[in-house]
Tab-separated table of C-alpha atoms in Angstrom:
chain	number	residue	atom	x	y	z
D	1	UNK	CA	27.073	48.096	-6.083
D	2	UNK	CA	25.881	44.552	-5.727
D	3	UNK	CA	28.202	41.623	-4.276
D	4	UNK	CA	26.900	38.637	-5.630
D	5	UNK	CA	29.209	38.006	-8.207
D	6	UNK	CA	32.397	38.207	-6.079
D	7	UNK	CA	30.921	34.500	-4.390
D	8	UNK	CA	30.439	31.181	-4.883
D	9	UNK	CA	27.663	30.177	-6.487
D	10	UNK	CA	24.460	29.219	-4.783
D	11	UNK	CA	23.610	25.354	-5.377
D	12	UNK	CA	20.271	25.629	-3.078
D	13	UNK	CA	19.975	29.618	-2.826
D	14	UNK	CA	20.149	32.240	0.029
D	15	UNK	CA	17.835	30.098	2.463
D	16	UNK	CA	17.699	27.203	3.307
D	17	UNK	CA	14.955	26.226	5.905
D	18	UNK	CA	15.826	23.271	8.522
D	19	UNK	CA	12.066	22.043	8.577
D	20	UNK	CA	10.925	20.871	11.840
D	21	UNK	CA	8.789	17.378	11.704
D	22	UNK	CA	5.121	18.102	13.078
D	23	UNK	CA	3.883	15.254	15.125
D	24	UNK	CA	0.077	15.025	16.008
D	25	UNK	CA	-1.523	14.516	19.420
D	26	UNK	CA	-0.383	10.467	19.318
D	27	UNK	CA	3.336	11.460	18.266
D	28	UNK	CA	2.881	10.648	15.072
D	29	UNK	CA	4.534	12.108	12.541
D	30	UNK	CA	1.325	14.697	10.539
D	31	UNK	CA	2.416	14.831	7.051
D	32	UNK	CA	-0.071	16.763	5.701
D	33	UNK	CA	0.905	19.934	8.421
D	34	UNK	CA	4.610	19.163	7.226
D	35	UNK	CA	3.618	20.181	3.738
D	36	UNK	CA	1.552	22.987	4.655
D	37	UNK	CA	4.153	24.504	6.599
D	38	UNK	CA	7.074	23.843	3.720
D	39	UNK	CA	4.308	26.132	1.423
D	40	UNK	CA	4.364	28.612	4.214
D	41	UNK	CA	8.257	28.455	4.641
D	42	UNK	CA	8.160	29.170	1.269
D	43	UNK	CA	6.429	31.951	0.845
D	44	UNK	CA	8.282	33.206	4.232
D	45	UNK	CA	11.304	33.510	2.045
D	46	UNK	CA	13.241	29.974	2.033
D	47	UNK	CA	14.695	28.984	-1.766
D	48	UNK	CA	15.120	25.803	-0.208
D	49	UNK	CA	14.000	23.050	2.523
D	50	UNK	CA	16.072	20.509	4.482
D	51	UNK	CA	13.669	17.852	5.751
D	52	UNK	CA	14.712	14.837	8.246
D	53	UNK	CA	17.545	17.115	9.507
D	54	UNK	CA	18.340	17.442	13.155
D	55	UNK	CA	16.416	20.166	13.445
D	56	UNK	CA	13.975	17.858	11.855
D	57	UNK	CA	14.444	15.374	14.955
D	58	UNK	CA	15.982	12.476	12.619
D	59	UNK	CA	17.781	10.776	15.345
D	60	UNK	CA	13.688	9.556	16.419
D	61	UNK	CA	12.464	9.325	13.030
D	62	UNK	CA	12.643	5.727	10.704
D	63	UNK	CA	14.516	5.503	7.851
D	64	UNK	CA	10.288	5.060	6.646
D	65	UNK	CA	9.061	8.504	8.119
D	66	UNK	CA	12.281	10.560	6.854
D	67	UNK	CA	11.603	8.706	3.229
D	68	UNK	CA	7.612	9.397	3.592
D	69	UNK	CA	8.029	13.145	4.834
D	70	UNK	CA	10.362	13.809	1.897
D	71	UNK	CA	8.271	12.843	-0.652
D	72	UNK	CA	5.325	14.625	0.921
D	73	UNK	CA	7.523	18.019	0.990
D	74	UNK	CA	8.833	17.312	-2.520
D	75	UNK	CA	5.396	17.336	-3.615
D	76	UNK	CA	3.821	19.771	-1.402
D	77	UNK	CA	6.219	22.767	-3.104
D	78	UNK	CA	6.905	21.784	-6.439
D	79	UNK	CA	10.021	21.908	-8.518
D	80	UNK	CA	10.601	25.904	-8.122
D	81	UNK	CA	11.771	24.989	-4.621
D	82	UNK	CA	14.944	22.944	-3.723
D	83	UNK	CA	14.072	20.320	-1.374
D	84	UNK	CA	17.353	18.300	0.254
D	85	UNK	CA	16.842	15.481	2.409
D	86	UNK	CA	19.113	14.639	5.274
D	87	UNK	CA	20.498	11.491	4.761
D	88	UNK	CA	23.555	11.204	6.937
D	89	UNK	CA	24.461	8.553	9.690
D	90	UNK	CA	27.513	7.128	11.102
D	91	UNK	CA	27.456	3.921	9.584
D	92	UNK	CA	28.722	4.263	5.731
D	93	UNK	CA	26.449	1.645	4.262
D	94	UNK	CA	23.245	3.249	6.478
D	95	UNK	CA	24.155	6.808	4.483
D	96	UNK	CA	24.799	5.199	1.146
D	97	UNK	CA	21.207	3.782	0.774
D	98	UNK	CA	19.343	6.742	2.342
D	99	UNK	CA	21.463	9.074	0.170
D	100	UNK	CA	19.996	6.503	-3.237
D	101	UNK	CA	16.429	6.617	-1.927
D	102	UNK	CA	16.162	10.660	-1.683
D	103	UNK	CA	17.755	10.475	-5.048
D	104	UNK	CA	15.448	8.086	-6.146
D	105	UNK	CA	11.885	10.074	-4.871
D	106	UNK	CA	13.252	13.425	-6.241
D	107	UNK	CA	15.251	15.438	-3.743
D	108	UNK	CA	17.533	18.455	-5.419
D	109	UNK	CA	20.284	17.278	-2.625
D	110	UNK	CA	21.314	15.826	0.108
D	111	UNK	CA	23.163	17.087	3.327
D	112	UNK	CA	25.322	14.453	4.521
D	113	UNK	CA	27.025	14.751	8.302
D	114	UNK	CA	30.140	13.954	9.631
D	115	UNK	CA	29.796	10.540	11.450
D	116	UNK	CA	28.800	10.607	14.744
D	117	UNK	CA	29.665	9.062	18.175
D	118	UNK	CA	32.537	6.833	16.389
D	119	UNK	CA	34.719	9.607	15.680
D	120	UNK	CA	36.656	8.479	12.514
D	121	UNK	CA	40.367	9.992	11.259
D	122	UNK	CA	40.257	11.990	8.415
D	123	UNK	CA	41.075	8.728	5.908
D	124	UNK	CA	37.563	7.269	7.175
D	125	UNK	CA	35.523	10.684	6.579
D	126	UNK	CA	37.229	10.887	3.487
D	127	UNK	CA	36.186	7.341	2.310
D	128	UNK	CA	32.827	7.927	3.609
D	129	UNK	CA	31.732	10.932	1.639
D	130	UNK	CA	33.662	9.556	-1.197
D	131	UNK	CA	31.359	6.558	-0.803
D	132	UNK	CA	28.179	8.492	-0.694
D	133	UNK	CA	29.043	10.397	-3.401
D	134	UNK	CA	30.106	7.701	-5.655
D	135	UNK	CA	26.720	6.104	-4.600
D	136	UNK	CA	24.431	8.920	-6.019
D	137	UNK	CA	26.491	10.711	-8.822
D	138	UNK	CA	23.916	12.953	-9.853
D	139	UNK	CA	22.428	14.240	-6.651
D	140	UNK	CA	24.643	17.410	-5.220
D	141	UNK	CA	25.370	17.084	-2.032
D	142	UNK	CA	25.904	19.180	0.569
D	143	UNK	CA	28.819	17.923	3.309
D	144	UNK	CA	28.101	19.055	7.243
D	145	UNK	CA	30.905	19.538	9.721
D	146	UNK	CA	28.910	20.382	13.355
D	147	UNK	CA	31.567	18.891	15.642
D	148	UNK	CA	29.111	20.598	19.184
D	149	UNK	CA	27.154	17.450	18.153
D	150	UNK	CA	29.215	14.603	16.349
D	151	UNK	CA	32.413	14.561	18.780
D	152	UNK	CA	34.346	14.428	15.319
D	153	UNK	CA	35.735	17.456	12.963
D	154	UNK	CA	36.274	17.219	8.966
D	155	UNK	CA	39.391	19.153	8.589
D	156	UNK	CA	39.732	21.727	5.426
D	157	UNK	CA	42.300	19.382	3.580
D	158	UNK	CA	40.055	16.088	3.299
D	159	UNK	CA	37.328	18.783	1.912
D	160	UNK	CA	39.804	19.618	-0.872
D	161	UNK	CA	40.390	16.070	-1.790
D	162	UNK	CA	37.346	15.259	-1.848
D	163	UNK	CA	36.390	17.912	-5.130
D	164	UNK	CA	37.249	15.551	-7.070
D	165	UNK	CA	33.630	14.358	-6.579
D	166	UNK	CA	31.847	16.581	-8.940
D	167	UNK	CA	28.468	16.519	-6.758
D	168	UNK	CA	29.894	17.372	-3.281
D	169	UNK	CA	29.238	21.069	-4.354
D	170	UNK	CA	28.195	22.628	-1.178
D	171	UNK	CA	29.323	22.848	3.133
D	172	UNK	CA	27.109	23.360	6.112
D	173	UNK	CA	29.409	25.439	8.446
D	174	UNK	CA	28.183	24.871	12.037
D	175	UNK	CA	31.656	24.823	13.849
D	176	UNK	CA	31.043	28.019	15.610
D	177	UNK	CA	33.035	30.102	13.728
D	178	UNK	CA	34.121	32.373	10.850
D	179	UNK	CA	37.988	30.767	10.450
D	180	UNK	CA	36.257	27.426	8.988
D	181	UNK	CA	34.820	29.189	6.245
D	182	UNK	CA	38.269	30.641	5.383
D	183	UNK	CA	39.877	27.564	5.910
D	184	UNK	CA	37.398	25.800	3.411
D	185	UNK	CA	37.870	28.560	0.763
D	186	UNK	CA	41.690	28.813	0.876
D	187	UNK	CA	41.508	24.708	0.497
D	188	UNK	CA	38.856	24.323	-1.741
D	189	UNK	CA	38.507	27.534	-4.171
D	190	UNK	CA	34.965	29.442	-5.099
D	191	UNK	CA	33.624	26.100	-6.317
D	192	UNK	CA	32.844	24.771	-3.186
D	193	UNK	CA	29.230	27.014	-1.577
D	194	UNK	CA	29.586	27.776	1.802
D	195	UNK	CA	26.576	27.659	3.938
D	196	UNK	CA	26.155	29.374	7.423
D	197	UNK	CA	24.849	26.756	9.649
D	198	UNK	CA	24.316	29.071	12.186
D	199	UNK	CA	21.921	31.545	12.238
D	200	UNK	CA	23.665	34.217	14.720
D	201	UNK	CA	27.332	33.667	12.492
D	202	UNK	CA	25.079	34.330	9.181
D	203	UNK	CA	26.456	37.762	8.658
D	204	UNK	CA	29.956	37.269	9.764
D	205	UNK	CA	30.340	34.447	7.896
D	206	UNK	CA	29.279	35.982	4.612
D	207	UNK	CA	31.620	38.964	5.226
D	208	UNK	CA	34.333	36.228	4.612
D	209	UNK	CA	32.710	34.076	2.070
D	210	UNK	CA	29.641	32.297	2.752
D	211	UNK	CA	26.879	32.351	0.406
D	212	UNK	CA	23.946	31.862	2.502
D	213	UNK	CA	22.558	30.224	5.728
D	214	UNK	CA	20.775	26.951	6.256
D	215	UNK	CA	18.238	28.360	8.656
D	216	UNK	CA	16.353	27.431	12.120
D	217	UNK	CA	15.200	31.381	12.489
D	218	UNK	CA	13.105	31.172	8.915
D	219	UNK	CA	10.629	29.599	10.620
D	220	UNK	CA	9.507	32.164	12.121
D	221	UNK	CA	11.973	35.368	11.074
D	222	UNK	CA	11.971	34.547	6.905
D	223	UNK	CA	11.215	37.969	5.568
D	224	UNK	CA	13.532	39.579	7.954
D	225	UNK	CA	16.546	37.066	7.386
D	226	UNK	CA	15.826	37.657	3.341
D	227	UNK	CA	16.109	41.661	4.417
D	228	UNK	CA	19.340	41.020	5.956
D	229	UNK	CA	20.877	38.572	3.128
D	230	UNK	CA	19.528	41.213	0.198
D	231	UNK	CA	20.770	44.188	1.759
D	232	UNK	CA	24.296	42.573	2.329
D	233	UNK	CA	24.448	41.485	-1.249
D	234	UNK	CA	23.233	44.551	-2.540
D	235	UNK	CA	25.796	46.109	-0.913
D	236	UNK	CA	23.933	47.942	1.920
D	237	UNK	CA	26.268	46.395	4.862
D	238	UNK	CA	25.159	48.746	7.559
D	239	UNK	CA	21.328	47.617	6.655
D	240	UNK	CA	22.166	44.513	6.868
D	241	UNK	CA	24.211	44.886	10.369
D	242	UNK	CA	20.768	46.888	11.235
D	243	UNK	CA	18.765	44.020	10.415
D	244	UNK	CA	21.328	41.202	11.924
D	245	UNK	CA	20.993	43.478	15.632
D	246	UNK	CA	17.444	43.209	15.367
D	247	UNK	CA	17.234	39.534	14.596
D	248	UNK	CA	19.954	38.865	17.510
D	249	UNK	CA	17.355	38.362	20.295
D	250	UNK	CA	15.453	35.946	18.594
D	251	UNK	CA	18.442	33.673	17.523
D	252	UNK	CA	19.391	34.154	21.346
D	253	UNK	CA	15.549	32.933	22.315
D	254	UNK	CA	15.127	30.366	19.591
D	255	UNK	CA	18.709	28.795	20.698
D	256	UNK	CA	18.937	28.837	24.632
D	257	UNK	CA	18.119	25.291	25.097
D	258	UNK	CA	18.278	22.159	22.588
D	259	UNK	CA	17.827	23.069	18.640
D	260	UNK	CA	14.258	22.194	17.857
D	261	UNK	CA	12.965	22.401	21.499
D	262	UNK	CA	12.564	26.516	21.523
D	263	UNK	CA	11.793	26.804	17.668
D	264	UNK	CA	8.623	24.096	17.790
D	265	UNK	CA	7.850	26.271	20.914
D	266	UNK	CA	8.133	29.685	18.468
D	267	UNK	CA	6.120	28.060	15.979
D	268	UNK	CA	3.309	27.350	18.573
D	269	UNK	CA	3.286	30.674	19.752
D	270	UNK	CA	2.425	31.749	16.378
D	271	UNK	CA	-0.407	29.338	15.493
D	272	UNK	CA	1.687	26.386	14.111
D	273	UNK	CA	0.721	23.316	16.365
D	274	UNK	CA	3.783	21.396	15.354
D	275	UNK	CA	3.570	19.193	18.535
D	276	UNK	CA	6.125	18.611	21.015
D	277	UNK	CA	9.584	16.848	20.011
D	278	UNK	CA	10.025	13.585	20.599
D	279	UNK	CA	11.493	11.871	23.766
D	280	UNK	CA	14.544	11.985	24.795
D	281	UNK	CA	13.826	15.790	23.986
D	282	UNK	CA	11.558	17.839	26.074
D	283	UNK	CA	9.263	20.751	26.014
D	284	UNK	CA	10.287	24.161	26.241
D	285	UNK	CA	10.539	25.506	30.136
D	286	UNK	CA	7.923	28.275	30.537
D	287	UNK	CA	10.673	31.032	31.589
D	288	UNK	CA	12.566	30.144	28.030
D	289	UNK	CA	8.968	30.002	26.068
D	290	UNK	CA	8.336	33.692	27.851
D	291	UNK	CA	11.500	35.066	26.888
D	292	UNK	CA	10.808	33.239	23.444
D	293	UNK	CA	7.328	35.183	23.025
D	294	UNK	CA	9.005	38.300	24.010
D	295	UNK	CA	11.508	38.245	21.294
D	296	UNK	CA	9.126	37.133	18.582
D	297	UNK	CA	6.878	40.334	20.085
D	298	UNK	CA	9.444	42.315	19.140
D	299	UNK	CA	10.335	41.259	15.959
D	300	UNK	CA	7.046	41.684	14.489
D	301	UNK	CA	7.102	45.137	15.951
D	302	UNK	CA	10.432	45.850	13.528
């Protein structure tokens, strides 16, 4: 028995990979790695890549990087793949035009955040993704509620009035748990596709709904996170539980400081020189990047 078709469908797939940005020696952003590693995250497993993301350290990137490294990922992996470019911001006119240029160089989608730092009411998020969306009709989008980081929280309700938009077709749930993905399906129906944006909630979250996960632990755990979404939609649920235990450690490792400090570390350790993240982020402490290499041991031992 298979359980695909009791879900929503899946706009950008199963996985979606939150692409680190390498930087070379000088801290400057190395294009050409970034599209050698978005074929290798490919063939790791991930339908789709998010470039200029946060895991993709777009806080210290310019608008001019994010634009450059998009179009060298969108041509580095071809149209089988679904690249989406991360073209959110707090200011409303900032998103609008980033959201038209990734349109504009080919990008399947676009994840869009809540606004950070200024906290709006729900009227303003509302009239900012409405905005957006208006702005690039054709482009899906994919709407991103991660209040840990923003200081603000898009509630269920605005969600729903917002279908009206016929490209907001898709939610990054990073909240830190399994009730917002109810929430958003009670409000919004099957239309809306419900991403995990968190790789450690993956499973839960598709026990209630969610279609797939946009990923950190594909960079380095892609076949085994594939394992773990086929088996659960193949109906194998204790495999996939098997599989979920076994990944636990590294989501632990790959998580226990700042999201990308420990997962440019894991790529490192396995032969990826993806250079350090950009200041006001730090390296990885050696006792964390131990731990880290411990965990990745392991996995490849599963």
């Amino acid at each position: 028995m298979t359980l695909s078709a009791s879900f929503s469908p899946q706009p950008f797939g199963r996985i979606v990979t939150a692409m680190v940005t390498p930087f070379d020696s000088s801290g400057a952003v190395d294009f050409q790695l970034a599209a050698r590693l978005a074929r290798h995250l490919v063939e790791q497993g991930s339908d789709g890549l998010l470039v200029c993301g946060t895991t993709g350290e777009s806080p210290t990137l310019s608008w001019d990087e994010q634009l450059k490294l998009l179009e060298a990922v969108r041509e580095a992996v071809g149209p089988e793949t679904q690249v989406l470019a991360g073209t959110g911001s707090n200011s409303t006119s900032e998103a609008v035009k980033a959201t038209r240029e990734a349109a504009a160089v080919g990008a399947d989608g676009a994840l869009v955040v809540v606004p950070y730092y200024n906290k709006p009411p729900q009227e303003g998020l509302e009239g900012h993704f409405r905005a957006i969306a208006e702005a690039a009709p054709t482009l899906p989008l994919m709407l991103y509620n991660i209040p840990g980081r923003t200081g603000c929280h898009i509630e269920s309700e605005t969600v729903a009035r917002l279908m009206d938009c016929p490209n907001i077709v898709s939610f990054k749930a990073a909240s830190g748990t399994t009730e917002e993905v109810t929430a958003l399906r009670l409000a919004c129906g099957s239309r809306l596709a419900i991403y995990s944006g968190d790789d450690g909630l993956t499973l839960p979250m598709l026990s209630v709904g969610a279609v797939g996960v946009v990923s950190v632990a594909s960079h380095v755990a892609g076949p085994q996170i594939r394992a773990m979404l086929n088996a659960y939609f193949e109906g194998e649920v204790g495999a996939a539980l098997a599989q979920h235990e076994q990944l636990i450690p590294v989501f632990k490792a790959l998580f226990a400081t700042t999201n990308p400090i420990p997962v440019k570390a894991a790529l490192e350790i396995n032969g990826w020189s993806v250079g350090a993240p950009r200041p006001p982020l730090s390296s990885l402490p050696e006792a964390m990047k131990t731990n880290l290499s411990i965990a990745l041991s392991a996995l490849r031992q599963t």
